[in-house]
Amino acid sequence: MPIPIELVDRLILALSNPGERILDPFGGVGTTLISALKNGRKALCVEKEELYCQIAQERVLDFFKGTLKWRKMGQEIYTPKNDSVAYVPEEWRGLGVY
Ligand SMILES: C[S@@+](CC[C@H](N)C(=O)[O-])C[C@H]1O[C@@H](n2cnc3c(N)ncnc32)[C@H](O)[C@@H]1O
């Protein structure tokens, strides 16, 4: 699971200006590339794993095609309504662990 693009957006926006170049020397599956491109920066990365390079390339192409999905900046956090996935296990109650 790649890190959220929205997370990298905050760094790109805070630490660079439009048109500048962003280098990610540990590129992974290209999340930094995508964030840089969507925020009007130029981008390049280095990645040693061939598979990750292929995935990054596909994600960048999907970005340019407009088919890449990402969570919008500032979007409200989704809280599931279904009690079966959003409940505190009985054994945790009273432990103050949440
Ligand atoms: C945590 S991931 C990077 C995530 C990425 N920065 C992003 O925005 O999604 C770290 C990556 O660094 C790569 N890596 C580790 N050592 C490397 C090296 N010497 N040269 C190139 N890539 C390397 C790993 O294969 C891994 O994909």
Coordinates of N, CA, C and O and ligand atoms in Angstrom, one line a residue:
M1 N 0.9 -1.2 0.0 CA 0.0 0.0 0.0 C 0.9 1.2 0.0 O 1.7 1.4 0.9
P2 N 0.8 2.1 -1.1 CA 1.6 3.3 -1.1 C 1.2 4.3 0.0 O 0.1 4.2 0.5
I3 N 2.2 5.1 0.4 CA 1.8 6.2 1.3 C 0.8 7.1 0.6 O 0.8 7.3 -0.6
P4 N -0.1 7.8 1.4 CA -1.1 8.6 0.8 C -0.5 9.8 0.0 O 0.4 10.5 0.6
I5 N -1.0 10.1 -1.2 CA -0.5 11.2 -1.9 C -0.7 12.5 -1.1 O 0.2 13.4 -1.1
E6 N -1.8 12.6 -0.4 CA -2.2 13.8 0.3 C -1.1 14.1 1.4 O -0.8 15.3 1.7
L7 N -0.5 13.1 1.9 CA 0.6 13.3 2.9 C 1.8 13.9 2.3 O 2.3 14.9 2.9
V8 N 2.2 13.5 1.1 CA 3.3 14.1 0.5 C 3.0 15.5 0.0 O 3.9 16.4 0.0
D9 N 1.7 15.7 -0.4 CA 1.3 17.0 -0.9 C 1.7 18.1 0.1 O 2.2 19.2 -0.3
R10 N 1.5 17.8 1.4 CA 1.8 18.8 2.4 C 3.2 19.2 2.4 O 3.6 20.4 2.6
L11 N 4.1 18.2 2.2 CA 5.6 18.5 2.2 C 5.9 19.3 0.9 O 6.7 20.2 1.0
I12 N 5.4 18.8 -0.2 CA 5.7 19.4 -1.5 C 5.3 20.9 -1.4 O 6.0 21.8 -1.8
L13 N 4.1 21.1 -0.9 CA 3.6 22.5 -0.9 C 4.3 23.4 0.1 O 4.5 24.6 -0.2
A14 N 4.7 22.8 1.2 CA 5.4 23.6 2.2 C 6.9 23.9 1.9 O 7.4 24.9 2.3
L15 N 7.5 23.0 1.1 CA 9.0 23.0 1.0 C 9.5 23.3 -0.5 O 10.7 23.3 -0.7
S16 N 8.5 23.6 -1.4 CA 9.0 23.9 -2.8 C 8.0 24.9 -3.4 O 6.9 25.1 -2.9
N17 N 8.4 25.4 -4.5 CA 7.6 26.4 -5.3 C 7.2 25.8 -6.6 O 7.9 24.9 -7.1
P18 N 6.1 26.2 -7.2 CA 5.7 25.7 -8.5 C 6.9 25.9 -9.5 O 7.6 26.9 -9.5
G19 N 7.0 24.8 -10.3 CA 8.1 24.9 -11.4 C 9.4 24.3 -10.9 O 10.3 24.0 -11.7
E20 N 9.6 24.2 -9.6 CA 10.9 23.6 -9.1 C 10.9 22.1 -9.3 O 9.9 21.5 -9.5
R21 N 12.2 21.6 -9.2 CA 12.4 20.1 -9.4 C 12.4 19.4 -8.0 O 13.0 19.9 -7.1
I22 N 11.7 18.3 -8.0 CA 11.7 17.5 -6.7 C 12.4 16.1 -7.1 O 12.1 15.5 -8.0
L23 N 13.4 15.8 -6.3 CA 14.1 14.5 -6.4 C 13.8 13.6 -5.2 O 14.0 14.0 -4.1
D24 N 13.3 12.4 -5.5 CA 13.1 11.4 -4.5 C 14.1 10.3 -4.8 O 13.9 9.5 -5.7
P25 N 15.2 10.2 -4.0 CA 16.2 9.1 -4.3 C 15.8 7.8 -3.8 O 16.5 6.8 -4.1
F26 N 14.7 7.6 -3.2 CA 14.1 6.3 -2.8 C 12.7 6.3 -3.2 O 11.7 6.4 -2.4
G27 N 12.5 6.2 -4.5 CA 11.2 6.5 -5.2 C 10.1 5.6 -4.9 O 8.9 6.0 -5.1
G28 N 10.3 4.4 -4.5 CA 9.2 3.4 -4.3 C 8.3 3.3 -5.5 O 8.7 3.2 -6.6
V29 N 7.0 3.4 -5.2 CA 6.0 3.3 -6.3 C 5.6 4.7 -6.8 O 4.5 4.8 -7.5
G30 N 6.4 5.7 -6.5 CA 6.2 7.0 -7.2 C 5.2 8.0 -6.6 O 4.8 9.0 -7.3
T31 N 4.9 7.8 -5.3 CA 4.0 8.8 -4.7 C 4.5 10.2 -4.7 O 3.8 11.1 -5.0
T32 N 5.8 10.3 -4.5 CA 6.4 11.7 -4.5 C 6.3 12.3 -5.9 O 6.0 13.5 -6.1
L33 N 6.6 11.4 -6.9 CA 6.5 11.9 -8.3 C 5.1 12.5 -8.6 O 4.9 13.6 -9.1
I34 N 4.1 11.7 -8.2 CA 2.7 12.1 -8.5 C 2.3 13.3 -7.8 O 1.8 14.3 -8.3
S35 N 2.7 13.4 -6.5 CA 2.4 14.6 -5.7 C 3.1 15.8 -6.4 O 2.5 16.9 -6.5
A36 N 4.3 15.7 -6.7 CA 5.1 16.8 -7.4 C 4.4 17.3 -8.6 O 4.1 18.4 -8.8
L37 N 4.0 16.3 -9.5 CA 3.4 16.6 -10.8 C 2.0 17.3 -10.6 O 1.7 18.3 -11.2
K38 N 1.2 16.7 -9.6 CA -0.1 17.3 -9.4 C -0.1 18.7 -8.8 O -1.0 19.5 -8.9
N39 N 1.1 19.0 -8.2 CA 1.2 20.4 -7.6 C 2.1 21.3 -8.5 O 2.7 22.3 -8.0
G40 N 2.3 20.9 -9.7 CA 3.0 21.8 -10.7 C 4.5 21.9 -10.6 O 5.1 22.9 -10.9
R41 N 5.1 20.8 -10.0 CA 6.5 20.7 -9.9 C 7.0 19.8 -11.0 O 6.3 18.9 -11.5
K42 N 8.3 19.8 -11.3 CA 9.0 18.8 -12.1 C 9.5 17.7 -11.1 O 9.8 18.1 -10.0
A43 N 9.6 16.5 -11.6 CA 10.0 15.4 -10.6 C 10.8 14.3 -11.3 O 10.6 14.0 -12.5
L44 N 11.7 13.8 -10.5 CA 12.4 12.6 -10.9 C 12.7 11.8 -9.6 O 12.7 12.3 -8.5
C45 N 12.9 10.4 -9.9 CA 13.1 9.6 -8.7 C 14.1 8.5 -9.1 O 14.3 8.2 -10.3
V46 N 14.7 7.9 -8.1 CA 15.6 6.7 -8.3 C 15.0 5.6 -7.5 O 14.5 5.8 -6.4
E47 N 14.9 4.4 -8.1 CA 14.4 3.2 -7.4 C 15.1 2.0 -7.9 O 15.3 1.8 -9.1
K48 N 15.5 1.2 -6.9 CA 16.3 0.0 -7.3 C 15.5 -1.2 -7.7 O 16.0 -2.1 -8.4
E49 N 14.2 -1.3 -7.3 CA 13.4 -2.4 -7.6 C 12.6 -2.2 -8.9 O 11.8 -1.3 -9.0
E50 N 12.9 -3.1 -9.8 CA 12.3 -3.0 -11.2 C 10.7 -3.0 -11.1 O 10.1 -2.2 -11.7
L51 N 10.2 -3.9 -10.2 CA 8.7 -3.9 -10.1 C 8.2 -2.6 -9.6 O 7.2 -2.1 -10.1
Y52 N 8.8 -2.0 -8.6 CA 8.3 -0.7 -8.1 C 8.4 0.4 -9.2 O 7.6 1.3 -9.3
C53 N 9.5 0.3 -10.0 CA 9.6 1.3 -11.2 C 8.4 1.1 -12.1 O 7.9 2.1 -12.6
Q54 N 8.1 -0.1 -12.4 CA 7.0 -0.4 -13.3 C 5.7 0.2 -12.7 O 4.9 0.8 -13.4
I55 N 5.5 -0.1 -11.4 CA 4.2 0.4 -10.8 C 4.2 1.9 -10.8 O 3.2 2.6 -11.1
A56 N 5.3 2.5 -10.5 CA 5.4 4.0 -10.5 C 5.1 4.6 -11.9 O 4.4 5.5 -12.0
Q57 N 5.7 3.9 -12.9 CA 5.4 4.4 -14.3 C 3.9 4.3 -14.6 O 3.4 5.2 -15.2
E58 N 3.3 3.2 -14.2 CA 1.9 3.0 -14.5 C 1.1 4.1 -13.7 O 0.1 4.6 -14.3
R59 N 1.5 4.3 -12.5 CA 0.7 5.3 -11.7 C 0.9 6.7 -12.3 O -0.1 7.5 -12.4
V60 N 2.1 7.1 -12.8 CA 2.3 8.4 -13.4 C 1.5 8.5 -14.7 O 0.8 9.5 -15.0
L61 N 1.4 7.4 -15.5 CA 0.6 7.4 -16.7 C -0.8 7.6 -16.4 O -1.6 8.3 -17.0
D62 N -1.3 6.9 -15.4 CA -2.7 7.0 -14.9 C -3.0 8.4 -14.5 O -4.1 9.0 -14.7
F63 N -2.0 9.0 -13.8 CA -2.2 10.4 -13.4 C -2.4 11.3 -14.6 O -3.3 12.1 -14.7
F64 N -1.6 11.2 -15.7 CA -1.7 12.0 -16.9 C -3.0 11.7 -17.6 O -3.6 12.6 -18.3
K65 N -3.5 10.4 -17.5 CA -4.7 10.1 -18.2 C -5.9 10.5 -17.4 O -7.1 10.5 -17.8
G66 N -5.7 10.9 -16.1 CA -6.8 11.4 -15.3 C -7.5 10.2 -14.6 O -8.6 10.4 -14.1
T67 N -6.9 9.0 -14.6 CA -7.6 7.8 -14.0 C -7.0 7.4 -12.7 O -7.5 6.5 -12.0
L68 N -6.0 8.1 -12.2 CA -5.4 7.8 -10.9 C -6.3 8.3 -9.8 O -6.7 9.5 -9.9
K69 N -6.6 7.5 -8.8 CA -7.5 7.9 -7.7 C -6.6 8.4 -6.6 O -5.7 7.7 -6.2
W70 N -7.0 9.4 -5.9 CA -6.4 9.8 -4.6 C -7.4 10.5 -3.8 O -8.4 11.0 -4.2
R71 N -7.1 10.5 -2.5 CA -8.0 11.2 -1.5 C -7.7 12.7 -1.6 O -6.6 13.2 -1.6
K72 N -8.8 13.5 -1.7 CA -8.7 14.9 -1.8 C -8.2 15.5 -0.6 O -8.5 15.1 0.5
M73 N -7.3 16.6 -0.7 CA -6.8 17.3 0.4 C -7.9 17.8 1.3 O -8.8 18.5 0.8
G74 N -7.8 17.6 2.6 CA -8.8 18.1 3.6 C -10.1 17.3 3.6 O -11.0 17.7 4.3
Q75 N -10.2 16.2 2.8 CA -11.5 15.5 2.8 C -11.7 14.9 4.2 O -10.8 14.4 4.9
E76 N -13.0 14.9 4.6 CA -13.3 14.4 5.9 C -13.0 12.9 6.1 O -13.1 12.2 5.1
I77 N -12.5 12.5 7.2 CA -12.1 11.1 7.4 C -13.4 10.3 7.5 O -14.4 10.6 8.2
Y78 N -13.4 9.2 6.8 CA -14.5 8.3 6.7 C -14.7 7.5 8.0 O -13.7 6.9 8.4
T79 N -15.9 7.6 8.5 CA -16.1 6.8 9.7 C -17.2 5.7 9.3 O -18.3 6.1 9.0
P80 N -16.8 4.4 9.3 CA -17.8 3.4 9.0 C -19.0 3.4 9.9 O -18.8 3.6 11.1
K81 N -20.2 3.2 9.3 CA -21.4 3.2 10.1 C -21.7 1.8 10.6 O -22.4 1.6 11.6
N82 N -21.1 0.8 10.0 CA -21.3 -0.6 10.3 C -20.6 -0.9 11.6 O -19.4 -0.9 11.7
D83 N -21.4 -1.3 12.6 CA -20.8 -1.6 13.9 C -19.9 -2.8 13.9 O -19.0 -2.9 14.7
S84 N -20.0 -3.7 12.9 CA -19.2 -4.9 12.9 C -17.7 -4.5 12.5 O -16.8 -5.3 12.8
V85 N -17.4 -3.4 11.9 CA -16.1 -3.0 11.6 C -15.6 -1.8 12.5 O -14.4 -1.5 12.5
A86 N -16.5 -1.2 13.2 CA -16.1 0.0 14.0 C -16.5 -0.1 15.4 O -17.3 0.6 15.9
Y87 N -15.9 -1.1 16.1 CA -16.2 -1.3 17.5 C -15.0 -1.5 18.2 O -13.9 -2.0 17.7
V88 N -15.0 -1.2 19.5 CA -13.9 -1.5 20.4 C -14.1 -2.9 21.0 O -15.1 -3.2 21.6
P89 N -13.1 -3.7 20.8 CA -13.2 -5.1 21.3 C -13.5 -5.1 22.8 O -12.9 -4.3 23.5
E90 N -14.3 -6.0 23.2 CA -14.7 -6.1 24.6 C -13.5 -6.1 25.5 O -13.5 -5.4 26.6
E91 N -12.5 -6.9 25.2 CA -11.3 -7.0 26.0 C -10.5 -5.7 26.2 O -9.6 -5.6 27.0
W92 N -10.7 -4.7 25.3 CA -10.0 -3.5 25.4 C -10.7 -2.5 26.3 O -10.1 -1.5 26.8
R93 N -12.0 -2.7 26.6 CA -12.8 -1.8 27.3 C -12.2 -1.6 28.7 O -11.9 -2.6 29.4
G94 N -12.1 -0.4 29.2 CA -11.6 -0.1 30.5 C -10.1 -0.1 30.6 O -9.5 0.2 31.7
L95 N -9.4 -0.4 29.5 CA -7.9 -0.4 29.6 C -7.3 1.0 29.2 O -6.2 1.2 29.4
G96 N -8.2 1.9 28.7 CA -7.7 3.2 28.3 C -6.7 3.2 27.1 O -5.9 4.0 27.0
V97 N -6.9 2.2 26.3 CA -5.9 2.0 25.2 C -6.4 2.7 23.9 O -5.7 2.6 22.9
Y98 N -7.5 3.4 23.9 CA -8.0 4.1 22.7 C -8.4 5.5 23.0 O -8.6 5.8 24.2
Ligands
LIG1 C1 9.8 3.8 1.8 S1 10.1 3.4 0.1 C2 9.9 5.0 -0.6 C3 8.6 5.6 -0.7 C4 8.5 6.8 -1.7 N1 9.5 7.8 -1.3 C5 7.1 7.3 -1.9 O1 7.0 8.6 -1.9 O2 6.2 6.5 -2.1 C6 11.8 3.3 0.0 C7 12.3 2.8 -1.3 O3 13.7 3.0 -1.5 C8 14.2 2.0 -2.3 N2 15.7 1.9 -2.1 C9 16.3 1.4 -1.0 N3 17.7 1.5 -1.2 C10 17.8 2.1 -2.5 C11 19.0 2.4 -3.3 N4 20.2 2.3 -2.8 N5 18.8 3.0 -4.5 C12 17.5 3.2 -4.9 N6 16.4 2.9 -4.3 C13 16.6 2.3 -3.1 C14 13.4 0.7 -1.9 O4 13.4 -0.3 -2.9 C15 12.1 1.3 -1.6 O5 11.2 1.1 -2.6

